[in-house]
Coordinates of C-alpha atoms in Angstrom, one line a residue:
Chain J
M27 CA -19.0 23.4 39.2
A28 CA -18.1 19.8 40.9
D29 CA -15.4 18.7 42.3
P30 CA -12.6 17.3 40.3
A31 CA -12.3 13.3 40.9
Y32 CA -9.8 12.5 38.8
V33 CA -7.7 13.2 35.2
A34 CA -8.0 11.1 32.5
V35 CA -5.4 11.0 29.3
D36 CA -5.7 9.9 25.8
W37 CA -2.0 9.7 24.6
G38 CA -1.9 8.8 21.3
T39 CA 1.2 8.7 18.3
S40 CA 0.2 12.4 17.3
S41 CA -2.3 13.3 19.4
F42 CA -3.0 14.5 23.1
R43 CA -6.4 14.6 24.7
L44 CA -6.8 15.4 28.3
W45 CA -10.1 15.7 30.7
L46 CA -10.7 16.6 34.1
M47 CA -13.3 14.5 35.4
D48 CA -15.2 14.4 38.3
K49 CA -16.9 11.5 40.7
D50 CA -19.5 11.2 38.5
D51 CA -17.5 10.4 35.3
S52 CA -18.8 13.5 34.0
I53 CA -16.6 16.1 32.2
L54 CA -15.3 19.6 34.1
A55 CA -13.0 20.8 31.4
E56 CA -11.2 19.3 28.2
S57 CA -7.3 19.9 26.8
R58 CA -6.2 18.5 23.5
S59 CA -3.1 19.1 21.2
N60 CA -1.0 17.4 18.5
E61 CA 1.7 16.8 21.2
G62 CA 1.1 13.1 20.3
M63 CA 4.1 10.2 21.5
T64 CA 6.4 11.3 18.7
T65 CA 6.5 14.9 19.7
A66 CA 6.1 14.5 23.4
A67 CA 9.4 11.6 22.9
K68 CA 11.4 14.9 22.4
T69 CA 9.7 17.2 24.2
G70 CA 9.3 15.8 27.6
F71 CA 6.0 13.3 28.5
A72 CA 6.5 15.6 32.0
E73 CA 6.2 18.7 30.4
V74 CA 3.3 17.8 28.4
L75 CA 1.2 16.7 30.6
A76 CA 1.7 19.5 33.4
S77 CA 1.4 22.1 30.9
H78 CA -2.6 20.5 30.1
L79 CA -3.0 19.9 34.4
A80 CA -2.3 23.7 34.7
K81 CA -4.2 24.7 31.3
V82 CA -7.4 23.2 32.9
N83 CA -7.0 24.0 36.8
S84 CA -6.2 20.6 38.1
P85 CA -5.8 20.5 41.7
E86 CA -2.6 19.8 42.6
N87 CA -3.0 15.9 44.1
L88 CA -5.8 14.4 41.4
P89 CA -4.7 11.4 40.2
V90 CA -4.1 10.7 35.7
I91 CA -5.0 7.4 33.8
I92 CA -3.5 7.5 31.0
C93 CA -3.9 5.4 27.8
G94 CA -2.0 5.4 24.3
M95 CA 1.3 5.2 23.6
A96 CA 2.5 6.8 26.7
G97 CA 3.1 2.6 27.6
A98 CA 4.9 1.6 24.5
K99 CA 9.0 1.0 24.5
Q100 CA 8.8 4.4 22.8
G101 CA 6.8 6.4 25.1
W102 CA 6.7 7.7 28.7
V103 CA 6.9 4.4 31.1
E104 CA 6.3 1.5 29.4
A105 CA 3.5 -0.4 30.4
G106 CA 3.8 -4.0 29.0
Y107 CA 1.0 -5.5 27.3
V108 CA -1.7 -8.3 28.7
D109 CA -1.7 -11.2 26.4
V110 CA -4.7 -12.1 24.4
P111 CA -7.0 -14.2 25.1
T112 CA -8.1 -12.0 28.2
S113 CA -11.2 -10.9 29.8
L114 CA -11.9 -7.2 28.7
S115 CA -11.2 -5.4 32.1
S116 CA -7.9 -7.6 33.0
I117 CA -6.2 -4.5 32.1
L118 CA -7.4 -2.9 35.3
T119 CA -4.9 -4.2 37.3
R120 CA -1.4 -4.4 35.4
T121 CA -1.1 -0.6 35.7
A122 CA 2.5 1.0 35.0
I123 CA 2.8 3.0 37.7
V124 CA 5.0 6.7 36.2
P125 CA 8.2 7.2 39.0
G126 CA 9.1 10.8 40.0
E127 CA 5.9 12.3 40.0
S128 CA 4.4 13.9 43.1
R129 CA 0.8 12.9 41.7
D130 CA -0.6 9.3 41.5
V131 CA 0.5 8.9 37.0
R132 CA -0.7 5.4 36.3
I133 CA -1.2 3.8 32.0
L134 CA -2.7 1.4 31.1
P135 CA -1.1 -1.9 29.1
G136 CA -1.2 -2.7 25.7
L137 CA -2.8 -6.3 24.6
A138 CA -0.3 -8.8 22.5
Q139 CA -1.6 -11.6 20.3
R140 CA 1.6 -13.8 20.7
D141 CA 0.6 -16.2 18.2
Q142 CA 3.9 -17.3 15.7
T143 CA 1.8 -16.2 12.3
R144 CA -0.6 -13.0 13.2
P145 CA 1.7 -11.3 15.7
D146 CA -0.5 -8.2 17.2
V147 CA -0.4 -5.3 19.3
M148 CA -3.1 -2.6 20.3
R149 CA -2.4 0.4 22.9
G150 CA -5.5 2.7 23.6
E151 CA -8.0 0.5 21.3
E152 CA -7.9 -1.4 24.4
T153 CA -9.6 1.1 27.1
Q154 CA -11.9 1.6 24.3
L155 CA -12.7 -1.4 24.1
L156 CA -13.6 -1.1 28.1
G157 CA -15.4 1.5 27.8
A158 CA -17.5 0.9 24.4
L159 CA -18.6 -2.9 25.8
G160 CA -18.6 -2.4 29.6
P161 CA -16.4 -5.5 31.3
A162 CA -19.6 -7.8 31.4
S163 CA -20.7 -8.2 28.0
T164 CA -22.6 -11.1 26.4
G165 CA -22.8 -12.6 23.6
S166 CA -20.1 -13.0 20.2
Q167 CA -18.7 -10.1 18.3
A168 CA -16.8 -8.1 16.3
V169 CA -15.5 -4.7 17.2
C170 CA -14.2 -2.3 14.7
M171 CA -11.5 0.3 15.3
P172 CA -10.8 1.9 12.8
G173 CA -7.5 4.4 12.1
T174 CA -3.7 4.8 10.8
H175 CA -4.0 0.8 11.8
S176 CA -7.4 0.0 12.5
K177 CA -8.2 -2.6 15.0
W178 CA -10.4 -5.7 14.6
V179 CA -11.4 -7.4 17.6
R180 CA -13.2 -10.7 18.4
V181 CA -15.2 -10.5 21.6
T182 CA -16.9 -12.8 23.3
D183 CA -18.7 -13.1 26.9
G184 CA -16.6 -10.3 27.8
R185 CA -13.5 -11.8 26.7
V186 CA -10.9 -10.7 23.8
T187 CA -10.5 -14.3 21.9
G188 CA -8.4 -12.3 19.1
F189 CA -7.6 -9.3 17.2
S190 CA -5.7 -8.3 14.3
S191 CA -4.4 -4.9 12.8
F192 CA -5.5 -3.5 9.4
M193 CA -2.6 -0.3 8.0
T194 CA -6.0 1.3 6.4
G195 CA -4.6 4.6 7.2
E196 CA -1.7 4.8 7.1
L197 CA -1.6 3.1 3.3
F198 CA -4.3 5.7 2.1
D199 CA -1.9 8.2 2.7
A200 CA 1.3 6.5 1.6
I201 CA -0.6 5.9 -1.5
S202 CA -2.2 9.0 -2.0
K203 CA 1.1 11.5 -0.8
H204 CA 4.2 9.0 -2.3
T205 CA 2.5 7.2 -5.1
I206 CA 2.0 8.2 -8.9
L207 CA -1.7 8.2 -8.0
S208 CA -0.9 11.3 -6.1
H209 CA -1.7 13.2 -8.7
A210 CA -4.6 11.0 -9.4
V211 CA -5.7 12.7 -6.2
A212 CA -4.2 16.1 -6.2
G213 CA -7.4 18.6 -5.7
A214 CA -9.3 16.4 -4.3
E215 CA -9.1 17.6 -0.1
Q216 CA -11.0 21.2 -1.9
T217 CA -14.0 18.8 -3.7
P218 CA -16.9 16.8 -2.1
T219 CA -16.5 12.5 -1.7
D220 CA -17.6 10.8 -4.5
E221 CA -19.6 9.0 -2.7
A222 CA -20.7 6.9 -5.8
A223 CA -16.6 6.0 -6.3
F224 CA -16.4 5.1 -2.7
D225 CA -19.6 2.3 -2.8
S226 CA -18.3 1.3 -6.0
A227 CA -14.5 0.6 -4.9
I228 CA -16.1 -0.5 -1.6
K229 CA -17.7 -3.9 -3.8
A230 CA -14.9 -4.4 -6.0
A231 CA -12.2 -4.6 -3.2
Y232 CA -14.2 -7.0 -0.5
A233 CA -16.1 -9.5 -3.7
Q234 CA -12.2 -9.8 -4.9
P235 CA -9.3 -8.7 -2.5
A236 CA -6.9 -10.1 -4.4
M237 CA -7.5 -7.5 -7.0
A238 CA -6.4 -4.6 -4.3
T239 CA -3.1 -2.7 -6.2
N240 CA -4.7 -3.1 -9.3
L241 CA -7.9 -1.4 -8.0
F242 CA -5.7 1.3 -6.9
F243 CA -4.2 1.8 -10.3
T244 CA -7.7 2.3 -11.7
A245 CA -7.6 5.5 -10.1
R246 CA -4.9 6.6 -12.6
S247 CA -5.6 4.6 -15.7
G248 CA -9.8 5.5 -15.2
Q249 CA -8.0 9.8 -15.3
L250 CA -5.9 8.7 -18.3
L251 CA -8.7 7.0 -20.2
H252 CA -12.6 8.0 -19.0
G253 CA -11.4 11.6 -17.1
L254 CA -12.1 10.2 -13.7
T255 CA -12.0 12.8 -11.2
A256 CA -9.2 13.8 -7.7
A257 CA -12.8 12.9 -5.6
A258 CA -13.5 9.5 -7.7
A259 CA -9.6 9.1 -7.5
Q260 CA -9.7 9.4 -4.0
A261 CA -12.7 8.0 -3.1
K262 CA -11.2 4.4 -5.1
I263 CA -8.0 4.3 -3.1
S264 CA -10.3 4.9 0.2
G265 CA -12.8 2.4 -0.8
T266 CA -10.2 -0.2 -1.9
L267 CA -8.7 -0.3 1.5
I268 CA -11.6 -0.2 3.5
G269 CA -13.3 -3.1 1.5
L270 CA -9.8 -5.1 1.8
E271 CA -10.0 -4.4 5.0
I272 CA -14.1 -5.0 6.2
A273 CA -13.2 -8.1 3.6
G274 CA -10.4 -9.9 5.4
A275 CA -11.9 -9.1 8.9
I276 CA -15.0 -10.9 8.3
A277 CA -13.5 -14.0 7.1
A278 CA -11.4 -14.2 10.7
A279 CA -14.5 -13.3 12.3
G280 CA -17.1 -15.6 10.4
A281 CA -19.9 -14.3 8.3
G282 CA -22.7 -12.8 10.3
V283 CA -21.0 -11.9 13.0
S284 CA -22.6 -9.0 15.2
I285 CA -20.4 -5.7 14.3
T286 CA -19.8 -2.9 16.3
L287 CA -18.5 0.2 15.0
V288 CA -16.4 2.8 17.2
A289 CA -15.5 5.4 15.4
A290 CA -15.9 9.3 15.3
G291 CA -16.0 11.9 12.6
R292 CA -14.9 11.1 9.1
L293 CA -14.0 8.0 9.6
Q294 CA -17.2 7.1 11.2
G295 CA -18.7 8.4 8.0
L296 CA -17.2 6.2 5.7
Y297 CA -17.6 2.9 7.4
E298 CA -20.7 3.3 7.9
A299 CA -20.9 4.0 4.2
A300 CA -18.8 0.8 3.2
F301 CA -20.5 -1.5 5.8
K302 CA -24.7 0.1 4.3
A303 CA -22.6 -0.4 0.4
L304 CA -22.0 -4.2 1.5
S305 CA -25.5 -4.6 3.5
L306 CA -23.6 -5.7 6.8
S307 CA -25.4 -5.0 9.6
F308 CA -23.8 -2.7 12.3
N309 CA -23.9 -0.8 16.0
T310 CA -22.2 2.5 16.3
I311 CA -20.5 3.5 19.2
D312 CA -19.4 7.5 19.8
A313 CA -15.2 6.7 20.3
D314 CA -14.6 9.6 22.1
T315 CA -17.3 8.0 25.0
A316 CA -15.5 5.1 24.6
V317 CA -12.1 5.9 25.4
R318 CA -13.9 7.8 28.6
G319 CA -15.3 5.3 29.7
G320 CA -12.4 3.0 29.7
L321 CA -10.7 5.9 31.7
A322 CA -13.3 6.5 33.8
A323 CA -13.8 2.3 34.4
A324 CA -9.3 2.8 35.4
A325 CA -10.4 5.5 37.8
K326 CA -12.8 3.4 39.3
A327 CA -10.8 0.6 39.6
I328 CA -7.6 2.0 41.0
W329 CA -8.9 4.5 42.8
P330 CA -12.3 3.1 44.8
N331 CA -13.1 6.2 47.3
Chain F
M3 CA 32.2 -4.6 -37.5
A4 CA 28.8 -5.5 -38.9
D5 CA 27.3 -2.4 -41.1
P6 CA 25.0 -0.8 -38.1
A7 CA 21.1 -0.9 -39.3
Y8 CA 19.2 0.9 -37.3
V9 CA 19.1 2.3 -33.6
A10 CA 16.6 0.4 -31.2
V11 CA 15.5 1.9 -27.6
D12 CA 13.7 1.4 -24.7
W13 CA 12.9 4.9 -22.5
G14 CA 11.0 4.3 -19.6
T15 CA 9.9 6.6 -16.9
S16 CA 13.3 6.5 -14.5
S17 CA 16.0 4.3 -17.4
F18 CA 17.0 4.8 -20.8
R19 CA 18.6 2.1 -22.8
L20 CA 19.9 2.4 -26.5
W21 CA 21.3 -0.3 -28.6
L22 CA 23.0 0.3 -31.9
M23 CA 22.2 -2.8 -33.9
D24 CA 23.3 -4.6 -37.1
K25 CA 20.4 -5.6 -40.0
D26 CA 20.6 -9.7 -38.1
D27 CA 19.5 -8.1 -35.2
S28 CA 22.5 -8.7 -33.2
I29 CA 24.1 -6.0 -30.2
L30 CA 26.5 -3.5 -31.7
A31 CA 27.3 -1.2 -28.9
E32 CA 25.0 -0.1 -26.1
S33 CA 24.7 2.5 -23.5
R34 CA 22.5 3.4 -20.4
S35 CA 21.1 5.9 -18.5
N36 CA 18.9 6.9 -15.8
E37 CA 17.7 9.8 -18.0
G38 CA 14.3 8.2 -18.6
M39 CA 11.5 10.5 -19.1
T40 CA 11.0 12.1 -15.9
T41 CA 14.7 13.4 -16.3
A42 CA 14.4 14.0 -20.2
A43 CA 11.4 16.0 -19.8
K44 CA 13.4 18.8 -17.9
T45 CA 16.7 18.3 -20.2
G46 CA 15.2 17.7 -23.4
F47 CA 14.4 14.7 -25.2
A48 CA 16.2 15.4 -28.3
E49 CA 19.2 16.0 -26.3
V50 CA 19.5 12.9 -24.4
L51 CA 18.6 10.7 -27.2
A52 CA 21.4 13.1 -29.6
S53 CA 24.2 12.2 -27.1
H54 CA 23.9 8.5 -26.3
L55 CA 23.9 8.3 -30.3
A56 CA 27.4 10.3 -30.0
K57 CA 28.2 7.8 -27.4
V58 CA 27.9 4.6 -29.8
N59 CA 29.1 6.4 -32.2
S60 CA 25.6 6.0 -34.7
P61 CA 26.0 6.9 -38.5
E62 CA 23.7 10.3 -39.1
N63 CA 20.8 8.6 -40.9
L64 CA 20.2 5.6 -39.0
P65 CA 16.8 5.3 -38.2
V66 CA 16.0 5.0 -34.8
I67 CA 12.8 2.8 -32.9
I68 CA 11.8 4.3 -29.3
C69 CA 9.5 2.1 -27.7
G70 CA 8.4 3.7 -23.6
M71 CA 7.4 6.3 -21.8
A72 CA 9.2 8.4 -24.6
G73 CA 5.6 8.5 -25.8
A74 CA 2.8 9.1 -23.2
K75 CA 1.5 12.1 -23.2
Q76 CA 4.4 13.5 -20.8
G77 CA 6.8 12.5 -22.9
W78 CA 8.2 13.6 -25.9
V79 CA 5.7 12.8 -28.6
E80 CA 2.5 11.3 -27.9
A81 CA 2.5 7.6 -29.6
G82 CA -1.4 7.0 -28.6
Y83 CA -2.6 3.6 -27.8
V84 CA -4.4 1.1 -29.8
D85 CA -7.2 -0.7 -28.3
V86 CA -7.3 -4.6 -26.8
P87 CA -8.7 -7.1 -27.5
T88 CA -6.3 -6.7 -30.4
S89 CA -3.3 -8.7 -32.1
L90 CA 0.8 -9.1 -30.8
S91 CA 1.8 -7.3 -34.1
S92 CA -1.3 -4.4 -33.9
I93 CA 1.3 -2.0 -32.4
L94 CA 4.1 -2.1 -35.9
T95 CA 1.2 -0.4 -37.5
R96 CA 1.0 3.0 -35.7
T97 CA 3.8 4.5 -34.7
A98 CA 4.5 7.5 -34.2
I99 CA 7.1 10.1 -36.1
V100 CA 9.0 12.5 -34.0
P101 CA 8.4 15.9 -36.4
G102 CA 12.4 18.1 -37.1
E103 CA 14.7 15.3 -36.6
S104 CA 17.2 14.8 -39.5
R105 CA 16.5 11.2 -38.9
D106 CA 13.7 8.9 -39.0
V107 CA 13.0 9.1 -35.6
R108 CA 9.7 6.6 -34.3
I109 CA 7.8 6.0 -31.0
L110 CA 5.9 2.8 -30.6
P111 CA 1.8 2.9 -29.2
G112 CA 0.9 1.3 -25.8
L113 CA -2.1 -0.9 -25.3
A114 CA -5.5 0.6 -23.5
Q115 CA -8.0 -1.5 -22.2
R116 CA -10.8 1.4 -22.4
D117 CA -13.4 -1.0 -20.4
Q118 CA -15.2 0.9 -17.6
T119 CA -14.8 -1.1 -14.5
R120 CA -11.2 -1.9 -15.5
P121 CA -9.3 0.4 -17.1
D122 CA -5.4 0.3 -17.9
V123 CA -3.0 1.0 -19.8
M124 CA 0.8 -0.2 -20.6
R125 CA 3.7 1.3 -22.3
G126 CA 6.5 -0.1 -23.3
E127 CA 5.4 -3.8 -22.2
E128 CA 3.4 -4.2 -25.7
T129 CA 6.6 -4.2 -26.9
Q130 CA 8.6 -6.6 -24.9
L131 CA 5.8 -8.9 -25.5
L132 CA 6.0 -9.0 -29.0
G133 CA 9.5 -9.5 -28.7
A134 CA 9.0 -12.6 -25.6
L135 CA 5.9 -14.6 -27.6
G136 CA 6.6 -13.4 -31.4
P137 CA 3.9 -12.2 -33.3
A138 CA 2.2 -16.0 -34.1
S139 CA 2.0 -17.0 -30.6
T140 CA -0.5 -19.8 -30.4
G141 CA -2.5 -21.2 -27.5
S142 CA -3.7 -19.5 -24.4
Q143 CA -1.4 -17.7 -21.6
A144 CA -0.5 -15.3 -18.9
V145 CA 2.3 -12.9 -19.6
C146 CA 3.5 -11.8 -16.1
M147 CA 5.8 -9.0 -16.4
P148 CA 7.0 -7.1 -12.9
G149 CA 8.3 -4.2 -12.2
T150 CA 7.2 -0.7 -10.9
H151 CA 3.6 -1.1 -12.0
S152 CA 3.7 -5.2 -12.7
K153 CA 1.7 -6.5 -15.8
W154 CA -0.1 -9.4 -16.5
V155 CA -1.6 -9.6 -19.8
R156 CA -3.4 -12.7 -20.8
V157 CA -2.6 -13.6 -24.6
T158 CA -4.8 -16.2 -27.0
D159 CA -3.7 -17.8 -30.4
G160 CA -1.8 -13.9 -31.0
R161 CA -4.1 -11.5 -29.8
V162 CA -3.7 -10.2 -26.3
T163 CA -7.6 -10.0 -25.2
G164 CA -6.9 -8.0 -21.8
F165 CA -4.7 -7.3 -19.4
S166 CA -4.1 -5.5 -15.4
S167 CA -1.7 -3.7 -13.8
F168 CA -0.7 -4.2 -10.4
M169 CA 1.1 -1.4 -8.2
T170 CA 3.4 -4.3 -7.1
G171 CA 6.8 -2.4 -6.9
E172 CA 5.5 0.8 -5.9
L173 CA 4.1 -0.1 -3.3
F174 CA 6.7 -1.9 -1.8
D175 CA 8.4 1.8 -2.0
A176 CA 6.3 3.4 -0.9
I177 CA 5.4 0.9 2.1
S178 CA 9.2 0.5 2.8
K179 CA 10.0 4.1 3.0
H180 CA 6.6 6.2 4.1
T181 CA 5.1 4.0 7.3
I182 CA 5.7 2.6 10.3
L183 CA 7.4 -0.7 8.6
S184 CA 10.1 1.8 7.7
H185 CA 12.1 1.0 11.1
A186 CA 11.0 -2.5 10.9
V187 CA 12.9 -2.9 7.0
A188 CA 16.1 -0.2 8.2
G189 CA 19.5 -2.1 7.5
A190 CA 17.5 -4.7 5.4
E191 CA 19.4 -4.1 2.4
Q192 CA 22.9 -4.9 3.7
T193 CA 21.7 -8.2 4.5
P194 CA 20.5 -11.7 2.8
T195 CA 17.0 -12.2 2.1
D196 CA 15.0 -14.3 4.4
E197 CA 14.0 -16.9 1.6
A198 CA 11.6 -18.5 4.2
A199 CA 10.0 -15.4 5.5
F200 CA 9.3 -15.0 1.7
D201 CA 8.0 -18.0 1.0
S202 CA 5.9 -18.4 3.3
A203 CA 4.1 -14.3 3.4
I204 CA 3.8 -15.5 -0.6
K205 CA 1.7 -18.7 1.0
A206 CA 0.0 -16.7 3.1
A207 CA -1.7 -13.7 0.9
Y208 CA -2.0 -15.8 -1.6
A209 CA -4.2 -18.3 0.2
Q210 CA -6.0 -15.1 2.1
P211 CA -5.3 -12.0 -0.1
A212 CA -8.1 -10.7 2.5
M213 CA -5.3 -9.8 4.7
A214 CA -2.7 -8.5 2.8
T215 CA -2.8 -5.1 4.8
N216 CA -3.0 -7.1 7.8
L217 CA 0.0 -9.6 7.3
F218 CA 2.1 -5.7 6.7
F219 CA 1.6 -5.2 9.7
T220 CA 3.0 -8.4 11.8
A221 CA 6.2 -7.0 9.8
R222 CA 6.2 -4.7 12.6
S223 CA 3.9 -6.5 15.6
G224 CA 6.5 -9.5 14.3
Q225 CA 9.4 -7.4 15.1
L226 CA 7.8 -6.7 18.9
L227 CA 6.9 -9.8 19.6
H228 CA 9.1 -12.5 18.2
G229 CA 12.6 -10.5 17.6
L230 CA 11.6 -10.3 13.3
T231 CA 14.6 -9.3 11.9
A232 CA 15.2 -6.3 9.1
A233 CA 15.0 -8.7 6.5
A234 CA 12.6 -11.3 7.7
A235 CA 10.3 -7.8 7.8
Q236 CA 11.4 -7.0 4.4
A237 CA 10.8 -10.2 3.1
K238 CA 7.1 -10.0 4.6
I239 CA 6.5 -7.0 2.7
S240 CA 7.1 -8.6 -0.5
G241 CA 6.4 -11.1 -0.4
T242 CA 2.7 -10.4 0.6
L243 CA 2.5 -8.2 -2.5
I244 CA 3.9 -10.3 -4.8
G245 CA 1.4 -13.5 -3.2
L246 CA -2.0 -10.6 -3.9
E247 CA -0.7 -10.2 -7.1
I248 CA -0.2 -13.3 -8.3
A249 CA -3.4 -14.2 -6.4
G250 CA -5.4 -11.7 -8.4
A251 CA -3.9 -12.7 -11.7
I252 CA -4.9 -16.5 -11.4
A253 CA -8.1 -15.5 -10.3
A254 CA -8.7 -13.0 -13.9
A255 CA -6.8 -15.6 -16.1
G256 CA -8.1 -18.9 -14.8
A257 CA -6.6 -21.8 -13.0
G258 CA -3.9 -24.0 -15.1
V259 CA -3.4 -21.1 -16.8
S260 CA 0.2 -21.3 -18.5
I261 CA 2.4 -19.0 -17.0
T262 CA 4.9 -17.2 -19.1
L263 CA 7.4 -15.0 -17.0
V264 CA 9.2 -11.8 -18.6
A265 CA 11.6 -10.6 -16.1
A266 CA 15.5 -10.1 -15.6
G267 CA 17.6 -9.7 -12.4
R268 CA 16.7 -9.5 -8.9
L269 CA 12.6 -9.4 -9.9
Q270 CA 13.1 -12.6 -12.0
G271 CA 14.6 -14.2 -8.8
L272 CA 11.8 -13.1 -6.3
Y273 CA 8.9 -14.3 -9.0
E274 CA 10.4 -17.2 -9.4
A275 CA 10.6 -18.4 -6.2
A276 CA 7.3 -17.3 -5.5
F277 CA 5.9 -19.4 -8.5
K278 CA 7.8 -22.1 -7.1
A279 CA 6.4 -21.9 -3.4
L280 CA 2.4 -21.6 -5.2
S281 CA 3.4 -24.8 -6.8
L282 CA 3.1 -23.0 -10.2
S283 CA 4.7 -23.8 -13.0
F284 CA 6.0 -21.0 -15.4
N285 CA 8.4 -20.5 -18.6
T286 CA 11.1 -17.6 -18.2
I287 CA 12.0 -15.6 -20.9
D288 CA 14.6 -12.8 -20.3
A289 CA 12.9 -9.0 -20.2
D290 CA 15.8 -7.1 -22.2
T291 CA 16.0 -9.9 -25.0
A292 CA 12.3 -9.5 -25.0
V293 CA 12.3 -5.8 -25.2
R294 CA 15.3 -5.9 -28.2
G295 CA 13.3 -8.7 -30.1
G296 CA 10.1 -6.2 -30.2
L297 CA 11.9 -3.5 -31.2
A298 CA 13.5 -5.0 -33.8
A299 CA 10.5 -6.4 -35.3
A300 CA 9.0 -3.1 -35.6
A301 CA 12.5 -1.7 -37.1
K302 CA 11.4 -4.6 -39.6
A303 CA 8.2 -3.8 -40.3
I304 CA 8.9 -0.2 -40.7
W305 CA 12.3 -0.4 -42.7
P306 CA 12.2 -3.7 -44.4
N307 CA 15.2 -3.1 -46.8

């Protein structure tokens, strides 16, 4: 086995992922759990990190680079924000050092848009973005990073010019669990996705975003009047939210903008289907590869031996 | 005291209101509780009605006319739907008779729009609508009935041509209680509404409906970056939802449409402020008066002595 060179950690709100990396940025070992910021804030950040380092048999003095919510105010050590517009690589010089640790542990900062009418923040996605595009990307593009709070980032020649968060994932959960539509989607998890219902909801919300909260209601009225299935009701809610998000993001970025999707798994499938339904061309970059790429770039910049 | 002539009941999902009325449609007595359909489905509809009839000392054989969710499938006796397009007064001839009651108890039907792409239903608002406009209204208008599921109804010369439900009220609750924004609005109930934040959210969502789920997120990011108050965060969520609803409804009804608002209390204030912020002219009709007017019209049609 090659020599471990550093440890890379993606520490989100609800998930923790750690990789033991060699100097060529290959993965030597991996450890994952649901000890995200919310859990670790109760059980102790240092303890969570130590247990995962032990699991991968990390050598004692290996440095650790972290991105994500561990750097939030409610996290381990506040890592601040770099204000946009800024270069993709600006985060590399603004890491926060975690005090009291025997090894060198650092947390990357987030990005902030301090605009009065469109304030916005991200933590974790800035690292994914750097890994996805590299520090020297050229041209203009809109980068879509779907999730609980989807981020759409406008990047021109290696600079982040602005970004917008959409509460797509979290609204999907809240609507599916805490409104009358919970009855309409009951049992949908046990059946395959209704692709036709998803496509038509994507198109409807994209064409008429103002009707979004009416389109949600049709998941219920469609069931009452037309026997809509639970899978179709769920696809309608998810398609409406994603179609609304894409309509807003494309309006902000400009039609014809080049789209890069940074995603993995189920979300990758949904967003690729959405772009296809809308005849929007796009490139996909794997989200896991992207975040490790950003953490590797940070490790190289901070510990360049 | 004048002779009681009939009993009028507005039986919603979560509320029950009963009025003892004389033959001139004046209120002789009133009884309210939170024994809506959800509660009554467990404790018994007949028992709930009997207890309120006893409270207002209703004579034994007085007939009862009911509108609302008591006529739903999960209600007392299913009262069906009248399909649109239809006349405002069509509901008067399609009441369901509650079996097994010693007195004459009837439930008014709802309205259904069986369109494949825009299925929609209402129960209770059709009665409010009849009371608000009267059976022989002329001209075209869009009638806004705000609530858990706001209804916008297009009426031309006494006929309902179509309608749309928007999940505004229920989404406000779900977003305020079951997303990360619950932290942003914590304590807002104890402070006055932030009218400036409300107005600016109304305008922003109306101008850019596709940005709605981004506008929600600015309730959080505005708090992180600009110290937005809980009252302003709450006003932003409510203004975004109402602005989105109005944008959708006006797009469906056509700009320049004559708007009638049927509302009372807090919702009346919010929607009137919203229309003013958007420079849309409107007439307001009191929602309680409207529903009693519709129930009175039904009583007169069914028991015309």
